[in-house]
PDB file of C-alpha atoms in Angstrom:
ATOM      1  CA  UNK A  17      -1.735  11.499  31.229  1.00 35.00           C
ATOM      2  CA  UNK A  18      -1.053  12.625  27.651  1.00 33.00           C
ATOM      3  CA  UNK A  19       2.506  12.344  28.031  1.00 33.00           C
ATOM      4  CA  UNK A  20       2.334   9.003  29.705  1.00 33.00           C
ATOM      5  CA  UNK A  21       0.497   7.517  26.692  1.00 31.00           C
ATOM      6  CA  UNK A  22       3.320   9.169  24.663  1.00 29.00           C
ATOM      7  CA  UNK A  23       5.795   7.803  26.089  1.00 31.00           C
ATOM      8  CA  UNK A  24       4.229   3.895  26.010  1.00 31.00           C
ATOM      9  CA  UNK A  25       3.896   4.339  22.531  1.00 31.00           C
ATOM     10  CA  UNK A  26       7.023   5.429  21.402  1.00 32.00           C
ATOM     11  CA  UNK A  27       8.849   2.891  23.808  1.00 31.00           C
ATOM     12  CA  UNK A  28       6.463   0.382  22.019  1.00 31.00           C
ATOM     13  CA  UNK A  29       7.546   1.169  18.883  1.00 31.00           C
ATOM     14  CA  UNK A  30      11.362   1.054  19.621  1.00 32.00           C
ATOM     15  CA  UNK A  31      10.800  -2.229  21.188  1.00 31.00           C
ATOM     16  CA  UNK A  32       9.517  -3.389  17.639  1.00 31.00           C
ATOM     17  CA  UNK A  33      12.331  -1.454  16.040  1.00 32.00           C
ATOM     18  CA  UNK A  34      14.922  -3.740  17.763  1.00 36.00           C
ATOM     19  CA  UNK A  35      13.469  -6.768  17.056  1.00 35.00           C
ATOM     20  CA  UNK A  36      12.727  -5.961  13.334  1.00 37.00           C
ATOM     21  CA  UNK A  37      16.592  -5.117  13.410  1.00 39.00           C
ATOM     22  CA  UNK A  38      17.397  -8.290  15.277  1.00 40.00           C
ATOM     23  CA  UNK A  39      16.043 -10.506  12.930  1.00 44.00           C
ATOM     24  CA  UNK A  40      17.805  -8.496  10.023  1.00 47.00           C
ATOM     25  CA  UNK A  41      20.671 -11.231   8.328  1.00 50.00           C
ATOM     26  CA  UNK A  42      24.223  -9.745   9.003  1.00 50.00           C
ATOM     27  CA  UNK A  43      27.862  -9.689   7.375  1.00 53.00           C
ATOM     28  CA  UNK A  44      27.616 -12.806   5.172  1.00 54.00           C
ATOM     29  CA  UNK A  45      24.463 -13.828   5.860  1.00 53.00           C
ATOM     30  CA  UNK A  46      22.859 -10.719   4.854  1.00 50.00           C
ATOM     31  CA  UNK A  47      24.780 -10.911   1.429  1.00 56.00           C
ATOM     32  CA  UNK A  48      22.994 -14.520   0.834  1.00 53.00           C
ATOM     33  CA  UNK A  49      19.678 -13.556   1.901  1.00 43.00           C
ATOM     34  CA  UNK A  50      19.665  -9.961  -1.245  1.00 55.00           C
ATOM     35  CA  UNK A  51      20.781 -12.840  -3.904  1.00 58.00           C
ATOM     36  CA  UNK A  52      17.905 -14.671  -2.602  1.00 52.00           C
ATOM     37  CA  UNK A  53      15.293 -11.962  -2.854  1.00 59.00           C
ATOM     38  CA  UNK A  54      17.043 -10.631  -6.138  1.00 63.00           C
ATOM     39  CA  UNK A  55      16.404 -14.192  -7.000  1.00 68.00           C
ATOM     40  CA  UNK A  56      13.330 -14.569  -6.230  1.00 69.00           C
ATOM     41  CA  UNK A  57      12.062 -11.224  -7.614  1.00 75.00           C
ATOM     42  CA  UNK A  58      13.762 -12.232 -11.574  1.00 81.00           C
ATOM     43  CA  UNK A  59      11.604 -15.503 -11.077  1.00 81.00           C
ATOM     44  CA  UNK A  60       8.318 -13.870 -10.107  1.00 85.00           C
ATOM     45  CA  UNK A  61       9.201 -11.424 -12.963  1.00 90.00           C
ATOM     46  CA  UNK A  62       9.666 -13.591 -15.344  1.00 91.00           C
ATOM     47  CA  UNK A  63       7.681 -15.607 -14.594  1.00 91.00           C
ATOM     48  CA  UNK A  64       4.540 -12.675 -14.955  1.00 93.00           C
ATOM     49  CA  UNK A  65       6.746 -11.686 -18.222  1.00 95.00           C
ATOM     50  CA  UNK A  66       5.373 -14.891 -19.983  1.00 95.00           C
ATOM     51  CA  UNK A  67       2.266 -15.088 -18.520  1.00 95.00           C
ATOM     52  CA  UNK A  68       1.465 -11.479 -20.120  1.00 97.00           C
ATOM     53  CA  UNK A  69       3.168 -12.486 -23.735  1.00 96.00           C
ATOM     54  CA  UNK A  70       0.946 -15.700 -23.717  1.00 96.00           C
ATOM     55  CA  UNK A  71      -2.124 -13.691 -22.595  1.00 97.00           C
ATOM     56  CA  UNK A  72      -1.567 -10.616 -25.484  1.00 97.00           C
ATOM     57  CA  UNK A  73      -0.893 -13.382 -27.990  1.00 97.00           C
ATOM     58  CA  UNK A  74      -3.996 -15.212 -26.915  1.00 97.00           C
ATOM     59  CA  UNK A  75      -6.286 -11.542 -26.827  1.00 97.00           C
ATOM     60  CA  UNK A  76      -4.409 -11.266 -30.038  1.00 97.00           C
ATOM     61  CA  UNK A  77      -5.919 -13.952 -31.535  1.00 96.00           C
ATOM     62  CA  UNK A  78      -9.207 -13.644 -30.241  1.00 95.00           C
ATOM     63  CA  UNK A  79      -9.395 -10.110 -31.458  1.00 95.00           C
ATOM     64  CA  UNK A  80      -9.002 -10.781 -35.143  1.00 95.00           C
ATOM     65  CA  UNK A  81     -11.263 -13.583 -35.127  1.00 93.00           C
ATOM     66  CA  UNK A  82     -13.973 -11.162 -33.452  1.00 92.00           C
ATOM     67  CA  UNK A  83     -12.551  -9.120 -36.573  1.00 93.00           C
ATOM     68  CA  UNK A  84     -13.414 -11.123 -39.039  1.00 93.00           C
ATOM     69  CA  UNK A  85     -17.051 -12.769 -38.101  1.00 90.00           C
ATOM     70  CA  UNK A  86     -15.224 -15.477 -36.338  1.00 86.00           C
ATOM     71  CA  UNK A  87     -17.121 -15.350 -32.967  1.00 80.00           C
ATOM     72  CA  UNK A  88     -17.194 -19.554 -32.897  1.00 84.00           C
ATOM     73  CA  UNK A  89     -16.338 -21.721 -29.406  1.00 89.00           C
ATOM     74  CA  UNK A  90     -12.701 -21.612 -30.368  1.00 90.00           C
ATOM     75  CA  UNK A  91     -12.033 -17.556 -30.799  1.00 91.00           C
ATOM     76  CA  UNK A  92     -14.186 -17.820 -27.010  1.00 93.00           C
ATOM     77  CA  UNK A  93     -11.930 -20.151 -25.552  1.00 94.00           C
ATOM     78  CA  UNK A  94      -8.981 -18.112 -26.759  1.00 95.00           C
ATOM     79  CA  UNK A  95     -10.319 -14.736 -25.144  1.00 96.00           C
ATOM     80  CA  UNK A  96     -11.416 -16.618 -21.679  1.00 96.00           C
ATOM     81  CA  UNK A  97      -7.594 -18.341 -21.701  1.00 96.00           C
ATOM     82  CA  UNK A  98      -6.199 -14.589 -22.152  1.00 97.00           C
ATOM     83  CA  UNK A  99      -7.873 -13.434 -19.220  1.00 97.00           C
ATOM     84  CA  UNK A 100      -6.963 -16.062 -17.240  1.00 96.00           C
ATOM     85  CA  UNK A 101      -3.383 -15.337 -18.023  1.00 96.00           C
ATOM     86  CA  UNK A 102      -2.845 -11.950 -17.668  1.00 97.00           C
ATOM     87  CA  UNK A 103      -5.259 -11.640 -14.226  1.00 97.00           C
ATOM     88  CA  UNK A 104      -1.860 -14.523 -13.077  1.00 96.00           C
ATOM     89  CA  UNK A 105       0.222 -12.047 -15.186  1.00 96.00           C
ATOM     90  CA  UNK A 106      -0.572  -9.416 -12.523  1.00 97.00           C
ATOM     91  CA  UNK A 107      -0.364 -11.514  -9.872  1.00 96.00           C
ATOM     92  CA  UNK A 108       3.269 -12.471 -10.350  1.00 95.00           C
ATOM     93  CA  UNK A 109       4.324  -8.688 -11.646  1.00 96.00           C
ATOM     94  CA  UNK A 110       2.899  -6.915  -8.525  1.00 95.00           C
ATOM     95  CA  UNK A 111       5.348  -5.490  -6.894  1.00 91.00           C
ATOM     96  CA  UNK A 112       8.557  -6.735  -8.959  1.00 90.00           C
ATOM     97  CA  UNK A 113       7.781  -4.926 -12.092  1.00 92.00           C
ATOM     98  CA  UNK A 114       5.379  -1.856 -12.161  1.00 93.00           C
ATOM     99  CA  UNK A 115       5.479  -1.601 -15.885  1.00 95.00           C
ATOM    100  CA  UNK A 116       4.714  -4.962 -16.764  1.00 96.00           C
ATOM    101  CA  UNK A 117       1.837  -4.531 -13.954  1.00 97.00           C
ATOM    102  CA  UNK A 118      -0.090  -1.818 -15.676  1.00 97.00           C
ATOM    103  CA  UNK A 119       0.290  -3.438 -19.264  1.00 98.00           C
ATOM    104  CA  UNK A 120      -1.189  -6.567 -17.827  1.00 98.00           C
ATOM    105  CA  UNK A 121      -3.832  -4.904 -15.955  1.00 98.00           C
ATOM    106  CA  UNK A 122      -4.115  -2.626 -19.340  1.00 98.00           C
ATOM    107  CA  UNK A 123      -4.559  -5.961 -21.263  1.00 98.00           C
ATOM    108  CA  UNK A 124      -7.088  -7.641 -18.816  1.00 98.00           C
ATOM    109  CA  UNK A 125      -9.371  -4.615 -19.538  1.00 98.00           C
ATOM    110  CA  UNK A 126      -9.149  -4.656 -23.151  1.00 97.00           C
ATOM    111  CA  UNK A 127      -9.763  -8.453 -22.715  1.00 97.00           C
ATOM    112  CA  UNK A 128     -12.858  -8.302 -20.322  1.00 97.00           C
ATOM    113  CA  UNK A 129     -14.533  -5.804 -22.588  1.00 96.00           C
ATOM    114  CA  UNK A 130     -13.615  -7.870 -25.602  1.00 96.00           C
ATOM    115  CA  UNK A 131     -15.533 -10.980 -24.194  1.00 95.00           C
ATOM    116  CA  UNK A 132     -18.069  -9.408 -23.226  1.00 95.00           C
ATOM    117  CA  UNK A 133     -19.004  -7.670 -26.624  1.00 93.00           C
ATOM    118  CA  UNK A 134     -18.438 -10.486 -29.093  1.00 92.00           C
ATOM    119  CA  UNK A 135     -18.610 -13.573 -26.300  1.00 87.00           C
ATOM    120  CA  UNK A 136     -21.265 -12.786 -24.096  1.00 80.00           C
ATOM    121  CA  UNK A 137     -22.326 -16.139 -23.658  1.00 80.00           C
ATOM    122  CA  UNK A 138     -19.486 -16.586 -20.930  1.00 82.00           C
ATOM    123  CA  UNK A 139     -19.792 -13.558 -19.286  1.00 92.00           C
ATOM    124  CA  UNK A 140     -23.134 -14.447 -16.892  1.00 93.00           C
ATOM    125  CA  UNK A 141     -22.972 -14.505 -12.937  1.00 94.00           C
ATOM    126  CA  UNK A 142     -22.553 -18.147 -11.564  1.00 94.00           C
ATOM    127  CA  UNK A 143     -25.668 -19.431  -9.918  1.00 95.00           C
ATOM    128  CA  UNK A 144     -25.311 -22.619  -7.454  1.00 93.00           C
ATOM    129  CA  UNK A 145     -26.266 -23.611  -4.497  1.00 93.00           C
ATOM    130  CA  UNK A 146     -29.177 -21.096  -5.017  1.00 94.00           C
ATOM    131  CA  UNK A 147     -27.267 -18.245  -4.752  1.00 95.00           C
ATOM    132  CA  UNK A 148     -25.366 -16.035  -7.489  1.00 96.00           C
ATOM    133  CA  UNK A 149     -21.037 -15.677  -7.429  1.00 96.00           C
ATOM    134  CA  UNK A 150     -18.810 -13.088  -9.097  1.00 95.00           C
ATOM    135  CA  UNK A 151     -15.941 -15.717 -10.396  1.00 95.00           C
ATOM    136  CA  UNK A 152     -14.543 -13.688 -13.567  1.00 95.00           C
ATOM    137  CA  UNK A 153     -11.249 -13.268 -13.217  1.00 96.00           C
ATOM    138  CA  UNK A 154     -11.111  -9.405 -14.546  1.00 97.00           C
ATOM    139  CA  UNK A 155     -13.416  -8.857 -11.990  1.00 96.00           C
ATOM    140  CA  UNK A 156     -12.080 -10.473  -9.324  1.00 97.00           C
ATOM    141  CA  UNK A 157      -8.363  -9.089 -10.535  1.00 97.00           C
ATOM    142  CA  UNK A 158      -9.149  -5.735  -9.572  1.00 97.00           C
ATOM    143  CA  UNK A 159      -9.283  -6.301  -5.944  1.00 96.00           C
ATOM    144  CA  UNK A 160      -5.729  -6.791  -4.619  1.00 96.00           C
ATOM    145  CA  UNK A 161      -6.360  -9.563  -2.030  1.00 95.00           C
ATOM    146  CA  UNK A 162      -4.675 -12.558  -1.684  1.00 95.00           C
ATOM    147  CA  UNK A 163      -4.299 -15.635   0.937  1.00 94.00           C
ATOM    148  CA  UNK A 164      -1.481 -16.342   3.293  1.00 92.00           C
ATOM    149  CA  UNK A 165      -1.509 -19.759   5.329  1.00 89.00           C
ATOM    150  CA  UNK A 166      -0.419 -20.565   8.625  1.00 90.00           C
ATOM    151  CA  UNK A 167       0.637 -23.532   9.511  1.00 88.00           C
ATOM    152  CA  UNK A 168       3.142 -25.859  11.592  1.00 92.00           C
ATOM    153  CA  UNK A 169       5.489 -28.017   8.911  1.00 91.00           C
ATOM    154  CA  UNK A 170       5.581 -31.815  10.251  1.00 93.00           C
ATOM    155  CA  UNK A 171       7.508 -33.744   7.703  1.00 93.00           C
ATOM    156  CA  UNK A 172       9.431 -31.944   4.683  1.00 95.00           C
ATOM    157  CA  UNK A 173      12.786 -33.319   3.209  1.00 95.00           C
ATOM    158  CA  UNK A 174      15.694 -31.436   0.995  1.00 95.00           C
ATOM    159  CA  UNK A 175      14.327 -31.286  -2.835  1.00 94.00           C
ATOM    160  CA  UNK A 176      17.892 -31.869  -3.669  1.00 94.00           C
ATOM    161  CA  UNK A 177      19.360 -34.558  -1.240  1.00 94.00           C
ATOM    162  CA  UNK A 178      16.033 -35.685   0.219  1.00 93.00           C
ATOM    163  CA  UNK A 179      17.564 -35.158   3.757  1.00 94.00           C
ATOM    164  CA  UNK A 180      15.509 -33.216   7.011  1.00 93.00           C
ATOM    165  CA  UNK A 181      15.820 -29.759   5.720  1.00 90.00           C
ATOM    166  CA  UNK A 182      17.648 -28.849   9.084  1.00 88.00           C
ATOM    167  CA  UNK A 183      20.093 -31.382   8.655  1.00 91.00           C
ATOM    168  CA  UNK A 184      21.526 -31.059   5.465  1.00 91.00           C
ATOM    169  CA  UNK A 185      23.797 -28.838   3.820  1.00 92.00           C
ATOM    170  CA  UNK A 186      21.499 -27.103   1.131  1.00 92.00           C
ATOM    171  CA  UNK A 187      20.048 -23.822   1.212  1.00 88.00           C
ATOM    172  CA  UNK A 188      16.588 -23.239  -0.104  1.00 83.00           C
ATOM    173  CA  UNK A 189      16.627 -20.693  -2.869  1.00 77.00           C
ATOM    174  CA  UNK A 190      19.677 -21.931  -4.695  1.00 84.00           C
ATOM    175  CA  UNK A 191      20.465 -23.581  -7.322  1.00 83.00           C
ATOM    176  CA  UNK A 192      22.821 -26.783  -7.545  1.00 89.00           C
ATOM    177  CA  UNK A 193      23.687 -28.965 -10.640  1.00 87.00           C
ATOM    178  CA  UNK A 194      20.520 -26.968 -12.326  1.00 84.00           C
ATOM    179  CA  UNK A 195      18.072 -27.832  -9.545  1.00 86.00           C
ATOM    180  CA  UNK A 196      16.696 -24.888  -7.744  1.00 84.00           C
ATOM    181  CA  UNK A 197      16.651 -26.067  -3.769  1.00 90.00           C
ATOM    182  CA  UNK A 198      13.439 -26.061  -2.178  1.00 89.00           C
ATOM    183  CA  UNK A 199      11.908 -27.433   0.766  1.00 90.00           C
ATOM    184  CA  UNK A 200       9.061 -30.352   0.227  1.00 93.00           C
ATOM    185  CA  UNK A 201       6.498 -30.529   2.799  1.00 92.00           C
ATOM    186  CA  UNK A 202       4.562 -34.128   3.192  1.00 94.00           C
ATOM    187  CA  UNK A 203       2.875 -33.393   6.148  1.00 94.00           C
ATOM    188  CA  UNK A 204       1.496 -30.118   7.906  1.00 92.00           C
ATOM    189  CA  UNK A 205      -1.020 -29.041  10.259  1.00 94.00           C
ATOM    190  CA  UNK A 206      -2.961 -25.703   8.994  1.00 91.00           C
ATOM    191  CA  UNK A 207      -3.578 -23.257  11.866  1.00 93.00           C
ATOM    192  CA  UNK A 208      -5.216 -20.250   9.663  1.00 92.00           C
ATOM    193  CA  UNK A 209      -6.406 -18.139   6.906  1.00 91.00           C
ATOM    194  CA  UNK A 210      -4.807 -14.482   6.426  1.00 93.00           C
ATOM    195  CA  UNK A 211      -6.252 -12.344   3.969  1.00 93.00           C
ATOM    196  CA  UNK A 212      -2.988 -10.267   2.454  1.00 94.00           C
ATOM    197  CA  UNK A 213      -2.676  -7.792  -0.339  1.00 94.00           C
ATOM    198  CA  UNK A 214       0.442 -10.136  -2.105  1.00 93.00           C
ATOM    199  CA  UNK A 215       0.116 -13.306  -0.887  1.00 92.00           C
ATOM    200  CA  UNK A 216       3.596 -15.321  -0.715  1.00 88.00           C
ATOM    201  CA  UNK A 217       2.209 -17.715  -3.322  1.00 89.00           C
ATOM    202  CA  UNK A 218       1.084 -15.149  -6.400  1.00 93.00           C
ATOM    203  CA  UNK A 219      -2.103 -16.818  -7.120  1.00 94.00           C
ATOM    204  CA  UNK A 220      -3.136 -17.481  -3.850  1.00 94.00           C
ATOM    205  CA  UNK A 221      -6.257 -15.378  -4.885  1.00 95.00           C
ATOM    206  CA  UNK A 222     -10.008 -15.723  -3.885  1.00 93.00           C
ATOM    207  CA  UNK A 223     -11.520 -17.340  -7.203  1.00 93.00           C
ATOM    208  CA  UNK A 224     -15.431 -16.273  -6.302  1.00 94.00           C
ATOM    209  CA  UNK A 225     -17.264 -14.300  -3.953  1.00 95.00           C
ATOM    210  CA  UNK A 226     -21.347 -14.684  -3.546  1.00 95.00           C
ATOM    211  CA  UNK A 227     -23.466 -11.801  -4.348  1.00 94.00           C
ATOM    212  CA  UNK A 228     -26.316 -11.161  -1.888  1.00 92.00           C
ATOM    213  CA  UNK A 229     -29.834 -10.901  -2.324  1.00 92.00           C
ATOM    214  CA  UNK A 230     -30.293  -7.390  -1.258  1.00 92.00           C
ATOM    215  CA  UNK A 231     -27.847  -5.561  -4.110  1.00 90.00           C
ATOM    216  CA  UNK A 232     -28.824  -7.739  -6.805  1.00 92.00           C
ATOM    217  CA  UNK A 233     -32.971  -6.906  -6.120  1.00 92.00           C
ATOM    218  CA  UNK A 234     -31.722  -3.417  -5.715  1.00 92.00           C
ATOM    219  CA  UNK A 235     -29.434  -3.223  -8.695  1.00 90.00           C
ATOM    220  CA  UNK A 236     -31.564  -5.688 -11.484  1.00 91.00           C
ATOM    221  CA  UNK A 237     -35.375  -4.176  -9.835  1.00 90.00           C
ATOM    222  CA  UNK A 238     -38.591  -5.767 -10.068  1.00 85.00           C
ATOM    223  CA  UNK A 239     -38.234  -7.835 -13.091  1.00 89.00           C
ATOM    224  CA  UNK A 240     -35.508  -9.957 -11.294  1.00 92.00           C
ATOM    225  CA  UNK A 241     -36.159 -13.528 -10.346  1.00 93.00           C
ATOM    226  CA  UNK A 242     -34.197 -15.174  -8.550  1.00 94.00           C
ATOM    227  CA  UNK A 243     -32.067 -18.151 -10.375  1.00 93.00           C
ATOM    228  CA  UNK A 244     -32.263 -16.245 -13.773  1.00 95.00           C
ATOM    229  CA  UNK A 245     -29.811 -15.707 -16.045  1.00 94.00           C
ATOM    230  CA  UNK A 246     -27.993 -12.634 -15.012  1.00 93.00           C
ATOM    231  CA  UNK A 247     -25.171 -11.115 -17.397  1.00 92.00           C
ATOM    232  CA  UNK A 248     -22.288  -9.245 -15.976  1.00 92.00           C
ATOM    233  CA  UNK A 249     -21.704  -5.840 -17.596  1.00 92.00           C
ATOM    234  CA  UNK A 250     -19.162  -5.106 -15.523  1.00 93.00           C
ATOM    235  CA  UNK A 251     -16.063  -4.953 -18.767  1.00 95.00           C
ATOM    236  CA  UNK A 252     -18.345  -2.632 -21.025  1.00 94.00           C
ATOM    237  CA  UNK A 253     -17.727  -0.272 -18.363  1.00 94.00           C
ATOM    238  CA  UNK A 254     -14.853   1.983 -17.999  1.00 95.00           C
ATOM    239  CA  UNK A 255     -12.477   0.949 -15.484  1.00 95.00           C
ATOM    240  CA  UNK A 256     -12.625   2.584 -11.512  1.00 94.00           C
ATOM    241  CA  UNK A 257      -9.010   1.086 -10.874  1.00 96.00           C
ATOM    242  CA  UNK A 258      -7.613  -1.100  -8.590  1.00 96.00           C
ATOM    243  CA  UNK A 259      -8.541  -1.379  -4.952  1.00 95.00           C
ATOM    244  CA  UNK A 260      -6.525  -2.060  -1.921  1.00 94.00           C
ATOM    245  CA  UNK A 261      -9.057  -3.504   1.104  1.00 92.00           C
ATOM    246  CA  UNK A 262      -6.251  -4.482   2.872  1.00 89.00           C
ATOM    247  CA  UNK A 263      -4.631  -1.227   3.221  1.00 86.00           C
ATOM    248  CA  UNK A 264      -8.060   0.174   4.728  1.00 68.00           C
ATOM    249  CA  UNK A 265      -7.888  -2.167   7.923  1.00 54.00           C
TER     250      UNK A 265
END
């Protein structure tokens, strides 16, 4: 019996094997489709690359105002910008450039705990629809989990020669005259939801989760009433790291 099971699972595996390898470009084709990833890896990299020079400049900024006595709506709106660049920063770095990765993540901490020691005013649990949600981005950026649609493409044209995708001579990636090829969908039907640790579209992120009743009366105790104010102390904190759900399931 034992070897029986085995045996079904290695054949199982070989069968996916060959079909992985199938599917794998060859001669010429595979040649195109590395320049299209190596492409595609400088433009997420990049991309994260300015994203983390806006979001040090902006913490930057914020930082010496705190410095000086300057804790007015402007220094806060610098420090909340910051964060909201450098949680993107990590979103577009991940996996492309590991260095870049840890200084944004390094920068989102500094930021979080910066906001919440000179702008607390910001830094409070949402409450609506009579319950409480964790939207801060720090927060939220330390959970690598990200969305993936599925869903059957309808209508979509050439972004080039406006042409059915399938029918012209383009190829989506590339560049031509300047204009980086894509394909433009008009019309879809969505079939589902996958949650995925890097999501095909960087921030494809969940922006809020909702806090339950049960771990905030057991965390804030009997003085707690529900829709009060509650501050988030999470960024005065040392940080635990980042956390991988996805690789647990």
């Amino acid at each position: 019996m034992q070897k029986n099971r085995f045996c079904t699972s290695s054949s199982k595996r070989a069968l996916r094997t060959d079909r992985s390898e199938s599917l794998m470009p060859a001669g010429p084709a595979l040649s195109s489709w590395k320049q299209l990833t190596s492409s595609a890896g400088k433009k997420m990299s990049d991309t994260g690359q300015q994203l983390l020079s806006e979001g040090r400049r902006l913490y930057g900024i914020a930082l010496w105002r705190a410095l000086t006595g300057d804790s007015g709506d402007s220094a806060n709106k610098d420090i909340r910008r910051a964060i909201v660049a450098l949680s993107s920063a990590m979103n577009w770095l991940e996996g492309w450039d590991s260095d870049g990765f840890d200084l944004a993540h390094q920068f989102l901490d500094k930021s979080g705990e910066l906001a919440r020691r000179e702008f607390s005013a910001g830094c409070c649990f949402d409450f609506r629809d009579d319950a409480y949600h964790q939207a801060c981005p720090v927060a939220l950026a330390h959970s690598r989990v990200g969305m993936s649609a599925g869903f059957v493409i309808k209508q979509s044209h050439c972004s080039v020669c406006g042409k059915d995708p399938e029918e012209c001579e383009h190829i989506s990636g590339r560049v031509y005259d300047g204009e980086r090829c894509c394909r433009v969908i008009t019309e879809a039907e969505l079939l589902e939801v996958s949650l995925v640790e890097r999501p095909n579209q960087p921030d494809a992120r969940i922006h809020s989760y909702t806090l339950t009743r049960s771990e905030l009366y057991a965390s804030l105790g009997e003085g707690f009433a529900w829709g009060m104010t509650i501050s988030c102390d999470r960024c005065l904190n040392p940080c635990r790291g980042l956390s991988y759900p996805m690789r647990n399931t």
